CSV table of C-alpha atoms in Angstrom, one decimal:
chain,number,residue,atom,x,y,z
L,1,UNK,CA,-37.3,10.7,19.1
L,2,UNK,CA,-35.6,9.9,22.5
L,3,UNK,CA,-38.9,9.3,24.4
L,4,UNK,CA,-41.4,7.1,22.6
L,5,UNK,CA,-45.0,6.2,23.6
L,6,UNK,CA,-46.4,2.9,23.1
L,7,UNK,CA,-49.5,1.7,22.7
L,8,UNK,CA,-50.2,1.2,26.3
L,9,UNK,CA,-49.3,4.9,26.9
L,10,UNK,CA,-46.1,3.7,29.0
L,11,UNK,CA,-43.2,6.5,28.8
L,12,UNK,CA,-39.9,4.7,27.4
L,13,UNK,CA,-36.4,5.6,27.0
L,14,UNK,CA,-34.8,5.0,23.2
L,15,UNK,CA,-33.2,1.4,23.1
L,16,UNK,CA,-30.0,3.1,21.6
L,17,UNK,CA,-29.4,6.1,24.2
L,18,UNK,CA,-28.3,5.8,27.8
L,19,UNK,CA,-30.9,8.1,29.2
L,20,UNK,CA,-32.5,7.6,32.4
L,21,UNK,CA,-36.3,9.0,32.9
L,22,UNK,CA,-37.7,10.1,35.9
L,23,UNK,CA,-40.9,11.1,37.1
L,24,UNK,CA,-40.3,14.2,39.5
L,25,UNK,CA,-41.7,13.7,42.5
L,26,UNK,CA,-40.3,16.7,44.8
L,27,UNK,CA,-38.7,20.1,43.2
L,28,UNK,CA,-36.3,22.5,45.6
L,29,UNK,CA,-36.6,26.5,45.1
L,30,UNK,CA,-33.3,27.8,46.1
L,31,UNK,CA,-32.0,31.0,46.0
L,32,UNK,CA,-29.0,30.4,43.7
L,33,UNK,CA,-31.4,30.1,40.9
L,34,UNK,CA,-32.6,33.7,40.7
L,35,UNK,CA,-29.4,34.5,39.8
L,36,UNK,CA,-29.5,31.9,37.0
L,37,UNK,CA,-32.3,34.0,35.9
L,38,UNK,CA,-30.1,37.0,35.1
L,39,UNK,CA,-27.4,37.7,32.8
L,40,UNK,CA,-25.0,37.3,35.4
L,41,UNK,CA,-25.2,33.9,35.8
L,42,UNK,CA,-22.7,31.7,37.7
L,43,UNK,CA,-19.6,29.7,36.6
L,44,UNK,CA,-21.0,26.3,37.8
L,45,UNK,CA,-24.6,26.3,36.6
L,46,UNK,CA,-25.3,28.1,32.9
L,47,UNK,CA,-28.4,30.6,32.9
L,48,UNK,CA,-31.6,29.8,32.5
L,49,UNK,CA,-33.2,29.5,28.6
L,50,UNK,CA,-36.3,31.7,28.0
L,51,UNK,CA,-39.6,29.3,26.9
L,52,UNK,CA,-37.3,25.8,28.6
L,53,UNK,CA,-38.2,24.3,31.9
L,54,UNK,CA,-35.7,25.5,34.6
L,55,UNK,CA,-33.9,23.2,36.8
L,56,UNK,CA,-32.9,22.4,40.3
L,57,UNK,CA,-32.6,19.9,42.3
L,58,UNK,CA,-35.3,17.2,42.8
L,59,UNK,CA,-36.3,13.8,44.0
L,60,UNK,CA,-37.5,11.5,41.2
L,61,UNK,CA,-38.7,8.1,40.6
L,62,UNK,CA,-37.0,6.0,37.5
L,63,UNK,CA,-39.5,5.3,35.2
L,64,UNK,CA,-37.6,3.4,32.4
L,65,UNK,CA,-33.5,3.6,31.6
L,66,UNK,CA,-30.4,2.7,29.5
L,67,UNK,CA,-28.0,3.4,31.8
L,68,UNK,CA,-26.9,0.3,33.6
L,69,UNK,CA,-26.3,1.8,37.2
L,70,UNK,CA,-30.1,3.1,37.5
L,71,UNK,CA,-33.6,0.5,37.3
L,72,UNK,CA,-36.9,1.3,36.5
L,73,UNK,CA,-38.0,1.9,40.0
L,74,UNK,CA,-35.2,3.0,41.6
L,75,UNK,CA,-35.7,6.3,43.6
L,76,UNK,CA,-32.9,9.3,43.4
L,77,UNK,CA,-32.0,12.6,43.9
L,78,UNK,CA,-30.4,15.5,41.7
L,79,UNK,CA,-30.7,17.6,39.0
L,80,UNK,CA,-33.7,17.7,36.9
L,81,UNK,CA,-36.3,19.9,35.3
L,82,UNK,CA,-39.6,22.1,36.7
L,83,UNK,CA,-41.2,19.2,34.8
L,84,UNK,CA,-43.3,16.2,35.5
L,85,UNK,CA,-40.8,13.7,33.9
L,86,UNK,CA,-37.3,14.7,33.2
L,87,UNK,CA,-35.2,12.5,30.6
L,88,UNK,CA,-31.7,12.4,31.8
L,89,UNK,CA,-28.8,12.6,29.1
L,90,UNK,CA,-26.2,12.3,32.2
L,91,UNK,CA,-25.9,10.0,35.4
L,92,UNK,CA,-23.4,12.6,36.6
L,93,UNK,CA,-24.5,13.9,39.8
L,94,UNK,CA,-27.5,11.6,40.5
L,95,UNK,CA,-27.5,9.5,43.6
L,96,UNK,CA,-29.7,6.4,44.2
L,97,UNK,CA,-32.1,7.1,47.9
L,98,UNK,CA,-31.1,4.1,49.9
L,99,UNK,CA,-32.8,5.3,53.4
L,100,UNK,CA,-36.3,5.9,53.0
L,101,UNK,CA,-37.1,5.7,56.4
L,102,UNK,CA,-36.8,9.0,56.3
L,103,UNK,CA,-38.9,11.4,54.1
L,104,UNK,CA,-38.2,11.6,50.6
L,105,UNK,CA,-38.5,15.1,50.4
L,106,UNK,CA,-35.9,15.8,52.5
L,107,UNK,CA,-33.6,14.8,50.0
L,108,UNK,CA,-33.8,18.3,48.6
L,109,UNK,CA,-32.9,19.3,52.1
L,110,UNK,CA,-31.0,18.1,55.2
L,111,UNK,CA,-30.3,14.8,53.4
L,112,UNK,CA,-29.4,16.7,49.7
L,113,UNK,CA,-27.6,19.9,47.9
L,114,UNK,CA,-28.6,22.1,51.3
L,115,UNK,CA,-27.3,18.9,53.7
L,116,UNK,CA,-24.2,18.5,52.0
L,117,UNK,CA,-23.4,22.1,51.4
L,118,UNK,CA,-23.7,22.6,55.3
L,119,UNK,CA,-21.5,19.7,55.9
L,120,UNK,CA,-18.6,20.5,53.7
L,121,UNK,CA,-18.8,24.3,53.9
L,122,UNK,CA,-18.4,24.0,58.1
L,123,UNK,CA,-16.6,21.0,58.5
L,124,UNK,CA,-14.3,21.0,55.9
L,125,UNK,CA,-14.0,24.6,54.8
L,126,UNK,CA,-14.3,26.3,58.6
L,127,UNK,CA,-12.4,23.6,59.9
L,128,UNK,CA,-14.5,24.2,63.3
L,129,UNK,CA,-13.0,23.7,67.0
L,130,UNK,CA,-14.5,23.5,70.5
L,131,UNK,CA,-15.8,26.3,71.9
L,132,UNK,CA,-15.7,28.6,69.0
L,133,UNK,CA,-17.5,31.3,68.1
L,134,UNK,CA,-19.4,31.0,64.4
L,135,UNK,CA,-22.0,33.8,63.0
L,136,UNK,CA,-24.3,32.1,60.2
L,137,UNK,CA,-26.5,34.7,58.4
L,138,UNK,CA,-29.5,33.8,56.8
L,139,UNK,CA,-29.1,31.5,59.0
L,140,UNK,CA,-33.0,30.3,59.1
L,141,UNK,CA,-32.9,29.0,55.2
L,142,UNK,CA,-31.9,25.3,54.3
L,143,UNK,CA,-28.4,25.6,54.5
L,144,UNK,CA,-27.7,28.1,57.8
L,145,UNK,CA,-29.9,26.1,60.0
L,146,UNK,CA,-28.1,23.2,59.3
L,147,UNK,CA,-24.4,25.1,60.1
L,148,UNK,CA,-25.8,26.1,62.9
L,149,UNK,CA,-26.7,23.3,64.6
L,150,UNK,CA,-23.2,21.3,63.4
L,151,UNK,CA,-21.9,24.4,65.1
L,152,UNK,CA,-23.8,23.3,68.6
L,153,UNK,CA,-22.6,19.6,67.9
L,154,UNK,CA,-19.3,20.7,68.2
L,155,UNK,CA,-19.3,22.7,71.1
L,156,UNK,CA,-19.6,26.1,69.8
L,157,UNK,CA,-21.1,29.3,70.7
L,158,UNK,CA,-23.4,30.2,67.5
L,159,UNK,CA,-25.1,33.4,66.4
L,160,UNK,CA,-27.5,33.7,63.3
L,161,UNK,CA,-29.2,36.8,61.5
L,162,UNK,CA,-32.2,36.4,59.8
L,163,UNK,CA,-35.5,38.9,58.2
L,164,UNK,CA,-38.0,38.5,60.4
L,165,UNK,CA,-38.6,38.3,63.9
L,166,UNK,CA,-40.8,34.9,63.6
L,167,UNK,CA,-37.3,33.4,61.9
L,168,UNK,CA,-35.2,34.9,64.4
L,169,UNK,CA,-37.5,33.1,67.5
L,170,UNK,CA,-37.3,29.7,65.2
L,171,UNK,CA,-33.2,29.9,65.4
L,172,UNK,CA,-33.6,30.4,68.8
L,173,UNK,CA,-36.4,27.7,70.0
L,174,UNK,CA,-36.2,25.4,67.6
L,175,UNK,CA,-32.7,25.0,65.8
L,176,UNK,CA,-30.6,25.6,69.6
L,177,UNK,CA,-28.6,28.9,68.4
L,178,UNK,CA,-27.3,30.6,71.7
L,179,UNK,CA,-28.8,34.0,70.5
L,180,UNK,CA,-30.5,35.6,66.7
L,181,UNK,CA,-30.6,38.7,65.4
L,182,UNK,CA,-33.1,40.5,62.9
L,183,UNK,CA,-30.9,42.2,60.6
L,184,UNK,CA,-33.6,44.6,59.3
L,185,UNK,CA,-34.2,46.3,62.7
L,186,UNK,CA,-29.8,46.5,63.2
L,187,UNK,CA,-29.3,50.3,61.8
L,188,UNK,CA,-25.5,49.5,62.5
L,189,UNK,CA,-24.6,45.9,61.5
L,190,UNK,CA,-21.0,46.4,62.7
L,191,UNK,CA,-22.2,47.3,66.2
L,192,UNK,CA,-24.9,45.0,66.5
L,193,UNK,CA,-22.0,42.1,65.9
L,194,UNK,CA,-19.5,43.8,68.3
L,195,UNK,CA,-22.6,43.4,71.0
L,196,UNK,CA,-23.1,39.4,70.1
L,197,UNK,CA,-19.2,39.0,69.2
L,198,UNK,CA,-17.4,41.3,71.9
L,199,UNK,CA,-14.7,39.0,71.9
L,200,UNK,CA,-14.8,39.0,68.0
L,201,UNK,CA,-15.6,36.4,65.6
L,202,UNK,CA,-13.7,32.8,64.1
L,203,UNK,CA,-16.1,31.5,61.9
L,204,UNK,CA,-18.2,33.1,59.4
L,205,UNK,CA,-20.5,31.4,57.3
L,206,UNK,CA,-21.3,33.9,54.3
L,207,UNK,CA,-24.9,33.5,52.4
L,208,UNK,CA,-25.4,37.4,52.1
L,209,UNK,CA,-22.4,39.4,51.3
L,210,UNK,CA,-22.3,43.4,50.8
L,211,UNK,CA,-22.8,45.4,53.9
L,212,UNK,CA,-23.2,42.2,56.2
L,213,UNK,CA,-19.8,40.9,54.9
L,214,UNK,CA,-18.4,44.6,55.2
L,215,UNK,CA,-19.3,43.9,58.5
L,216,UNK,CA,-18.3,41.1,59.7
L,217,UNK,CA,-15.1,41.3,58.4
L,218,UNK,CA,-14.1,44.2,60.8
L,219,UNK,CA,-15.2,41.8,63.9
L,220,UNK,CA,-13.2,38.3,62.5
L,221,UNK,CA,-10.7,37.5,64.9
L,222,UNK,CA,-7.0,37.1,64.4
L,223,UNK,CA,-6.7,33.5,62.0
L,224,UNK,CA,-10.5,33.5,61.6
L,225,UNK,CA,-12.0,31.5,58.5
L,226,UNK,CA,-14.9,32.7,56.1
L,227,UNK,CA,-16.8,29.8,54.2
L,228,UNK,CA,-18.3,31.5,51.3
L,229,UNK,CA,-21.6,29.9,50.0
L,230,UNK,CA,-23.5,32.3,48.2
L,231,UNK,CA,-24.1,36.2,48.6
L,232,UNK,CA,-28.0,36.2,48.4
L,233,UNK,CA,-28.1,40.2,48.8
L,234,UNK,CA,-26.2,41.0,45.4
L,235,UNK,CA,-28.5,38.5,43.1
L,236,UNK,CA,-30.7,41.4,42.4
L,237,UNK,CA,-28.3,44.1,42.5
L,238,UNK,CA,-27.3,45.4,38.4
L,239,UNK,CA,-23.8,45.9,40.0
L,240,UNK,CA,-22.3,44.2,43.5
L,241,UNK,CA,-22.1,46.6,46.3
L,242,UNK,CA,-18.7,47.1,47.2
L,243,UNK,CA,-16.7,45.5,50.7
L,244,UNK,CA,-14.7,48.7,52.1
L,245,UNK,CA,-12.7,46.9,55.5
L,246,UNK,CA,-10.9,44.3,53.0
L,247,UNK,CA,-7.4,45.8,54.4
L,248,UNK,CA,-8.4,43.9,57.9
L,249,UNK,CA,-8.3,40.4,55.9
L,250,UNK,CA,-4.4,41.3,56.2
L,251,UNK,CA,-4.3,42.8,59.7
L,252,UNK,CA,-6.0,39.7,61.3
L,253,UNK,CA,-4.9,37.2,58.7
L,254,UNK,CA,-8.2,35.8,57.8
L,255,UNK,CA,-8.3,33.4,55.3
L,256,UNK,CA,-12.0,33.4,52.9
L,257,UNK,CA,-12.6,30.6,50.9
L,258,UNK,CA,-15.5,29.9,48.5
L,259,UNK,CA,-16.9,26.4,47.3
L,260,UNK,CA,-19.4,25.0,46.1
L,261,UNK,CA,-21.2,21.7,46.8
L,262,UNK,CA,-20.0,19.7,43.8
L,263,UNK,CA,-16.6,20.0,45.8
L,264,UNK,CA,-18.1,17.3,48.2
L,265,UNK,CA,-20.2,14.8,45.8
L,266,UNK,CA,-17.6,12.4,47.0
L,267,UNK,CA,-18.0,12.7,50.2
L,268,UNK,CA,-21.4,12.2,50.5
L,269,UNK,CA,-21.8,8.5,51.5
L,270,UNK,CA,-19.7,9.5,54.7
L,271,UNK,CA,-22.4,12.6,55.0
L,272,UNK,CA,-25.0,10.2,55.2
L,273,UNK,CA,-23.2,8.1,57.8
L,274,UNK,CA,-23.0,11.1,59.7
L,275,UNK,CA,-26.3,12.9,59.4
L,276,UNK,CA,-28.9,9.8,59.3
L,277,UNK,CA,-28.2,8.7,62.7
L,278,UNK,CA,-28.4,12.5,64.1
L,279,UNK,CA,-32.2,13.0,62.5
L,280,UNK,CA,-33.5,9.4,63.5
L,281,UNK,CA,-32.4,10.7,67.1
L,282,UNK,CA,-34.4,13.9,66.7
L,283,UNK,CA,-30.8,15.8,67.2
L,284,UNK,CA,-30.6,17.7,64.0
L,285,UNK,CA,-34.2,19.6,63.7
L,286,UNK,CA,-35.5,20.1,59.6
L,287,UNK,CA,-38.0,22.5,58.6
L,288,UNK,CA,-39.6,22.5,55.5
L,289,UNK,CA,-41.8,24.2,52.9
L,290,UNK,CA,-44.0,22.9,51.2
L,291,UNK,CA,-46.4,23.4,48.4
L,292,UNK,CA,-47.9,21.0,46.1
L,293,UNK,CA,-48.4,20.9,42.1
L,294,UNK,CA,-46.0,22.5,39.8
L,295,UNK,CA,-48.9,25.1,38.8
L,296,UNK,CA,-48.1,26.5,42.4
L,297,UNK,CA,-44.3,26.9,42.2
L,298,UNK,CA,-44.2,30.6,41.3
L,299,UNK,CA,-45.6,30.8,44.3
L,300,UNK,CA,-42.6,29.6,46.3
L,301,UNK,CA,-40.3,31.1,44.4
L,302,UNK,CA,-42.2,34.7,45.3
L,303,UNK,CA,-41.7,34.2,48.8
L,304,UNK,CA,-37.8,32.4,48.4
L,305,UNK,CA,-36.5,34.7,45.7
């Protein structure tokens, strides 16, 4: 056995293994794992096994370890199981929570896999400048409000789409956009972004794909970049929708460029440097859903997934 139980009742970690366990403390429901759920799972994370826990990305607590970079006690944040204790084979990935000032739960947010995804996906892969204009969609969930409001940092002129009016006020109000659009009540997508784009589009940040993608490609301007983080409106779909304008890529020379957020692990120390100072300073806003006991999760994945 790799966990044993002494007579005490305290959880420990075999003496001859280098496992770490960790007492979950917060879970995150994102919307890449409904496609682990299916048989066309990704590349980067392998689908989900029928009657095991799924995982995601958490904040734990170390209750007992062999590895010698992590201490019973020490708090950290990254992948782990729908579980109350997860026994880590891997340190790969797992990062010790230095600030907590700040809440811990946000370390499946702003300050985790959404924060750093936001970070590297605009700053590095968009490659922003002054005064641009950037189009987020789905632009209220963990990772678009975060682009968006980089986008503001820098100077830029931002636009978001989200499903519902109540999102589309909370881009506006609360996260600084300069305007928001409900997709749902936008019969034509292209000329809904030719009326908040007249002048065209350089940045896209892509969370939807099909017929929003369709469409914004038609508007990007001449050398405009596409960041592609995850195409939320094809992980039900039993076969992708088709693009149909991909011949304007060429025309205006857009370049479209996919990642993912393991391509930044190493930058994250230097995310943290600049995102702490930002929230302590009520700059960068964070909203958050929360529910509590893993009994209640299906629940949050019902209105997520």
């Amino acid at each position: 056995m790799v966990v044993t139980v002494d007579e005490n009742l305290k959880l420990k970690v075999a003496s001859d293994s280098k496992d770490i366990l960790v007492k979950n403390l917060y879970l995150s429901c994102d919307l890449y794992m409904r496609l682990l759920m299916t048989n066309r799972s990704s590349e980067i994370f392998g689908p989900y096994t029928p009657g095991a826990p799924i995982t995601g990305f958490g904040v734990g607590k170390v209750i007992d370890s062999r590895n010698p970079e992590f201490m019973e006690g020490d708090l950290v944040w990254g992948i782990t199981g729908w579980e109350e204790y997860s026994l880590l084979k891997s340190s790969e990935g797992l990062f010790k929570i230095h600030h907590t000032d700040i809440p811990l739960s946000y370390y499946t947010g702003i300050l985790g896999m959404p924060g750093l995804t936001a970070y590297g996906g605009f700053y590095e892969v968009c490659a922003p400048k002054k005064g641009e204009y950037v189009f987020v969609s789905a632009a209220s969930g963990a990772v678009g409000q975060l682009v968006g409001q980089f986008a503001k940092l820098m100077g830029c002129y931002v636009v978001g789409s989200a499903g519902t009016r109540d999102k589309v006020e909370l881009l506006k109000n609360k996260f600084g956009f300069d305007d928001a659009f409900n997709y749902k009540e936008e019969p034509d997508l292209n000329a809904a972004l030719k009326r908040y784009f007249p002048e065209g589009i350089d940045i896209y940040f892509e969370n939807v794909g099909g017929k929003m993608l369709d469409a914004v490609i038609l508007n990007m301007k001449v050398h405009g970049r596409i960041a592609v983080c995850g195409m939320i409106s094809q992980y039900n779909c039993d076969q992708p929708e088709e693009v149909h304008n991909l011949m304007s890529i060429v025309y205006k020379r857009v370049r479209i460029e996919g990642f993912a957020v393991f391509d930044y692990y190493p930058q994250y120390s230097k995310f943290l440097d600049f995102i702490l100072p930002y929230i302590r300073e009520g700059k960068v806003k964070y909203v958050e859903d929360i529910v509590e006991g893993l009994e209640n999760g299906s629940c949050r994945f019902n209105r997520s997934l």
